[in-house]
mmCIF file of C-alpha atoms in Angstrom:
data_model
loop_
_atom_site.group_PDB
_atom_site.id
_atom_site.type_symbol
_atom_site.label_atom_id
_atom_site.label_comp_id
_atom_site.label_asym_id
_atom_site.label_seq_id
_atom_site.Cartn_x
_atom_site.Cartn_y
_atom_site.Cartn_z
ATOM 1 C CA MET A 17 -5.587 -41.721 66.047
ATOM 2 C CA LEU A 18 -3.266 -43.508 63.617
ATOM 3 C CA GLU A 19 -5.975 -43.435 60.966
ATOM 4 C CA LEU A 20 -6.368 -39.675 61.405
ATOM 5 C CA LEU A 21 -2.625 -39.044 60.945
ATOM 6 C CA LEU A 22 -2.530 -41.341 57.935
ATOM 7 C CA GLY A 23 -5.517 -39.479 56.406
ATOM 8 C CA ILE A 24 -3.822 -36.102 56.950
ATOM 9 C CA VAL A 25 -0.600 -37.326 55.324
ATOM 10 C CA ILE A 26 -2.507 -38.700 52.305
ATOM 11 C CA ALA A 27 -4.543 -35.478 51.984
ATOM 12 C CA ALA A 28 -1.370 -33.339 52.203
ATOM 13 C CA GLY A 29 0.332 -35.525 49.565
ATOM 14 C CA ALA A 30 -2.660 -35.290 47.242
ATOM 15 C CA THR A 31 -2.814 -31.500 47.687
ATOM 16 C CA TYR A 32 0.913 -31.191 46.950
ATOM 17 C CA TYR A 33 0.547 -33.390 43.841
ATOM 18 C CA VAL A 34 -2.365 -31.283 42.548
ATOM 19 C CA LEU A 35 -0.645 -27.932 43.233
ATOM 20 C CA LEU A 36 2.816 -28.993 41.956
ATOM 21 C CA PRO A 37 2.300 -27.685 38.358
ATOM 22 C CA ILE A 38 1.137 -24.329 39.720
ATOM 23 C CA LEU A 39 3.885 -23.958 42.296
ATOM 24 C CA ARG A 40 6.708 -25.142 40.049
ATOM 25 C CA PRO A 41 5.946 -25.080 36.292
ATOM 26 C CA PRO A 42 7.921 -27.572 34.222
ATOM 27 C CA ARG A 43 11.023 -26.295 32.460
ATOM 28 C CA GLU A 44 11.052 -26.377 28.651
ATOM 29 C CA SER A 45 13.885 -28.191 26.962
ATOM 30 C CA ALA A 46 15.209 -27.191 23.514
ATOM 31 C CA GLY A 47 13.044 -29.839 21.820
ATOM 32 C CA ASP A 48 9.877 -28.651 23.589
ATOM 33 C CA ALA A 49 10.449 -25.031 22.546
ATOM 34 C CA ALA A 50 10.235 -25.964 18.861
ATOM 35 C CA VAL A 51 6.909 -27.740 19.441
ATOM 36 C CA SER A 52 5.578 -24.823 21.459
ATOM 37 C CA ASP A 53 2.565 -22.965 20.072
ATOM 38 C CA GLU A 54 4.161 -19.577 20.660
ATOM 39 C CA GLY A 55 5.509 -17.554 17.761
ATOM 40 C CA GLU A 56 4.434 -15.140 15.110
ATOM 41 C CA ASP A 57 0.880 -15.418 13.895
ATOM 42 C CA PRO A 58 0.421 -14.342 10.265
ATOM 43 C CA ASP A 59 -2.934 -12.826 11.262
ATOM 44 C CA ASP A 60 -1.080 -10.429 13.596
ATOM 45 C CA ASP A 61 0.439 -8.603 10.617
ATOM 46 C CA MET A 62 -0.754 -5.023 11.034
ATOM 47 C CA SER A 63 0.812 -3.600 7.876
ATOM 48 C CA PRO A 64 -1.598 -1.461 5.818
ATOM 49 C CA ARG A 65 -1.507 -4.019 3.008
ATOM 50 C CA ALA A 66 -2.423 -6.959 5.242
ATOM 51 C CA VAL A 67 -5.125 -4.972 7.015
ATOM 52 C CA ALA A 68 -6.715 -3.955 3.704
ATOM 53 C CA PHE A 69 -6.608 -7.536 2.379
ATOM 54 C CA ARG A 70 -8.163 -8.891 5.579
ATOM 55 C CA ALA A 71 -10.864 -6.222 5.386
ATOM 56 C CA LEU A 72 -11.634 -7.234 1.786
ATOM 57 C CA LYS A 73 -11.899 -10.873 2.806
ATOM 58 C CA GLU A 74 -14.127 -9.943 5.727
ATOM 59 C CA ILE A 75 -16.569 -7.926 3.640
ATOM 60 C CA GLU A 76 -16.689 -10.745 1.059
ATOM 61 C CA PHE A 77 -17.597 -13.132 3.856
ATOM 62 C CA ASP A 78 -20.153 -10.752 5.351
ATOM 63 C CA ARG A 79 -21.816 -10.306 1.973
ATOM 64 C CA ALA A 80 -21.873 -14.074 1.346
ATOM 65 C CA THR A 81 -23.505 -14.703 4.718
ATOM 66 C CA GLY A 82 -26.079 -11.952 4.222
ATOM 67 C CA LYS A 83 -24.764 -9.595 6.902
ATOM 68 C CA LEU A 84 -23.914 -6.850 4.407
ATOM 69 C CA SER A 85 -26.187 -5.258 1.823
ATOM 70 C CA ASP A 86 -25.062 -4.892 -1.794
ATOM 71 C CA SER A 87 -24.814 -1.095 -1.569
ATOM 72 C CA ASP A 88 -22.718 -1.252 1.615
ATOM 73 C CA TYR A 89 -20.585 -3.974 0.057
ATOM 74 C CA GLU A 90 -19.866 -1.871 -3.042
ATOM 75 C CA SER A 91 -18.877 1.200 -1.026
ATOM 76 C CA LEU A 92 -16.682 -0.792 1.369
ATOM 77 C CA LYS A 93 -15.091 -2.747 -1.464
ATOM 78 C CA ALA A 94 -14.181 0.476 -3.272
ATOM 79 C CA LYS A 95 -12.706 1.938 -0.071
ATOM 80 C CA TYR A 96 -10.609 -1.105 0.879
ATOM 81 C CA THR A 97 -9.534 -1.803 -2.700
ATOM 82 C CA GLY A 98 -8.186 1.738 -2.871
ATOM 83 C CA GLU A 99 -6.355 1.245 0.421
ATOM 84 C CA ALA A 100 -4.902 -2.075 -0.760
ATOM 85 C CA LEU A 101 -3.724 -0.516 -4.039
ATOM 86 C CA ALA A 102 -2.114 2.389 -2.185
ATOM 87 C CA ALA A 103 -0.365 0.005 0.213
ATOM 88 C CA MET A 104 0.891 -2.167 -2.655
ATOM 89 C CA ARG A 105 2.206 0.923 -4.460
ATOM 90 C CA GLU A 106 4.014 2.007 -1.277
ATOM 91 C CA ASP A 107 5.491 -1.487 -0.883
ATOM 92 C CA ARG A 108 6.608 -1.454 -4.486
ATOM 93 C CA ALA A 109 8.157 1.999 -4.128
ATOM 94 C CA ALA A 110 9.933 0.923 -0.944
ATOM 95 C CA SER A 111 11.269 -2.210 -2.614
ATOM 96 C CA ALA A 112 12.473 -0.145 -5.589
ATOM 97 C CA VAL A 113 14.370 2.119 -3.199
ATOM 98 C CA SER A 114 15.968 -0.840 -1.454
ATOM 99 C CA ARG A 115 17.036 -2.163 -4.887
ATOM 100 C CA ALA A 116 15.621 -5.607 -4.498
ATOM 101 C CA PRO A 117 16.417 -7.957 -7.406
ATOM 102 C CA GLU A 118 14.223 -7.150 -10.374
ATOM 103 C CA PRO A 119 11.842 -9.793 -11.676
ATOM 104 C CA PRO A 120 12.854 -11.631 -14.841
ATOM 105 C CA ALA A 121 12.395 -9.771 -18.125
ATOM 106 C CA ARG A 122 9.607 -12.119 -19.242
ATOM 107 C CA VAL A 123 7.482 -11.004 -16.267
ATOM 108 C CA GLN A 124 7.907 -7.340 -17.204
ATOM 109 C CA ARG A 125 7.012 -8.031 -20.825
ATOM 110 C CA ALA A 126 3.905 -9.978 -19.801
ATOM 111 C CA ALA A 127 2.741 -7.184 -17.485
ATOM 112 C CA HIS A 128 3.247 -4.423 -20.084
ATOM 113 C CA GLY A 129 0.143 -3.775 -22.142
ATOM 114 C CA ALA A 130 -1.995 -6.137 -20.087
ATOM 115 C CA ARG A 131 -5.748 -5.696 -20.262
ATOM 116 C CA CYS A 132 -8.316 -5.557 -17.498
ATOM 117 C CA PRO A 133 -11.349 -7.719 -18.344
ATOM 118 C CA ASP A 134 -13.639 -4.826 -17.326
ATOM 119 C CA HIS A 135 -11.671 -1.657 -18.188
ATOM 120 C CA GLY A 136 -9.425 -2.699 -21.099
ATOM 121 C CA LEU A 137 -5.795 -1.712 -21.719
ATOM 122 C CA ARG A 138 -4.116 0.030 -18.782
ATOM 123 C CA PRO A 139 -2.073 3.195 -19.394
ATOM 124 C CA GLU A 140 0.558 2.323 -16.774
ATOM 125 C CA PRO A 141 3.529 0.607 -18.448
ATOM 126 C CA ASP A 142 4.154 -1.837 -15.609
ATOM 127 C CA ALA A 143 0.577 -2.369 -14.406
ATOM 128 C CA VAL A 144 -0.136 -5.660 -12.692
ATOM 129 C CA PHE A 145 -3.507 -4.657 -11.230
ATOM 130 C CA CYS A 146 -6.225 -2.478 -12.730
ATOM 131 C CA SER A 147 -6.013 1.021 -11.276
ATOM 132 C CA GLU A 148 -9.819 1.368 -11.386
ATOM 133 C CA CYS A 149 -11.145 -1.912 -9.987
ATOM 134 C CA GLY A 150 -8.026 -3.567 -8.497
ATOM 135 C CA LYS A 151 -8.377 -6.850 -10.405
ATOM 136 C CA ARG A 152 -5.262 -8.663 -11.535
ATOM 137 C CA LEU A 153 -4.749 -7.968 -15.223
ATOM 138 C CA GLY A 154 -5.323 -10.827 -17.649
ATOM 139 C CA ALA A 155 -1.756 -11.318 -18.884
ATOM 140 C CA ALA A 156 -0.100 -10.172 -15.647
ATOM 141 C CA PRO A 157 1.610 -12.737 -13.467
ATOM 142 C CA GLY A 158 0.082 -13.124 -10.034
ATOM 143 C CA TYR A 159 1.788 -14.162 -6.846
ATOM 144 C CA CYS A 160 0.255 -15.754 -3.771
ATOM 145 C CA ALA A 161 0.084 -13.285 -0.872
ATOM 146 C CA ARG A 162 0.749 -16.083 1.634
ATOM 147 C CA CYS A 163 3.615 -18.082 0.084
ATOM 148 C CA GLY A 164 4.781 -15.984 -2.912
ATOM 149 C CA THR A 165 4.309 -18.722 -5.519
ATOM 150 C CA ALA A 166 3.503 -17.596 -9.070
ATOM 151 C CA LEU A 167 -0.173 -18.095 -9.898
ATOM 152 C CA GLU A 168 -1.839 -19.085 -13.128
ATOM 153 C CA THR A 169 -3.706 -16.359 -15.000
ATOM 154 C CA ASP A 170 -7.237 -17.074 -13.755
ATOM 155 C CA ALA A 171 -6.393 -18.932 -10.523
ATOM 156 C CA ARG A 172 -8.789 -18.649 -7.609
ATOM 157 C CA TYR A 173 -6.600 -20.657 -5.210
ATOM 158 C CA CYS A 174 -2.832 -21.063 -4.884
ATOM 159 C CA ASN A 175 -1.614 -24.433 -6.174
ATOM 160 C CA SER A 176 1.156 -24.474 -3.579
ATOM 161 C CA CYS A 177 -0.498 -23.541 -0.257
ATOM 162 C CA GLY A 178 -4.213 -23.529 -1.148
ATOM 163 C CA ALA A 179 -4.815 -19.916 -0.099
ATOM 164 C CA ARG A 180 -7.665 -18.075 -1.769
ATOM 165 C CA VAL A 181 -6.417 -15.548 -4.322
ATOM 166 C CA ALA A 182 -7.599 -11.945 -4.049
ATOM 167 C CA ALA A 183 -9.683 -10.562 -6.917
#
């Protein structure tokens, strides 16, 4: 009889020990909250610009892996490039309205009269991207979409964060 009571007490203790995290979750201290995995995910950005850029990356990947034909790729690229350009123009117009600090004069001079490698000189005085194909213009300064660092003229990856640069 003593063995039976001792077995029940041990079983009840083991059950309590196993169910303790479920019944009473541990409290987070201030130091644990900083280590926590919760927070904003940059992939959760649902702005039109971010969505268009992610779509462009996705179709590039699908084409590279053979999931997308060349004709489908061309039509989708044209569609999403147009959306990305429209979103960037809206962002630029919104930032002009909010009177954000203007870029240094040397950046404006470099962007003026820049040439697209495929379509030549752009008619827009402050063009940074080609209005036909969406490529960054040859003499135009580029900035990383992830960290904002200035890019070299023909960079494919950001020197600061390593992110792949859009066409």
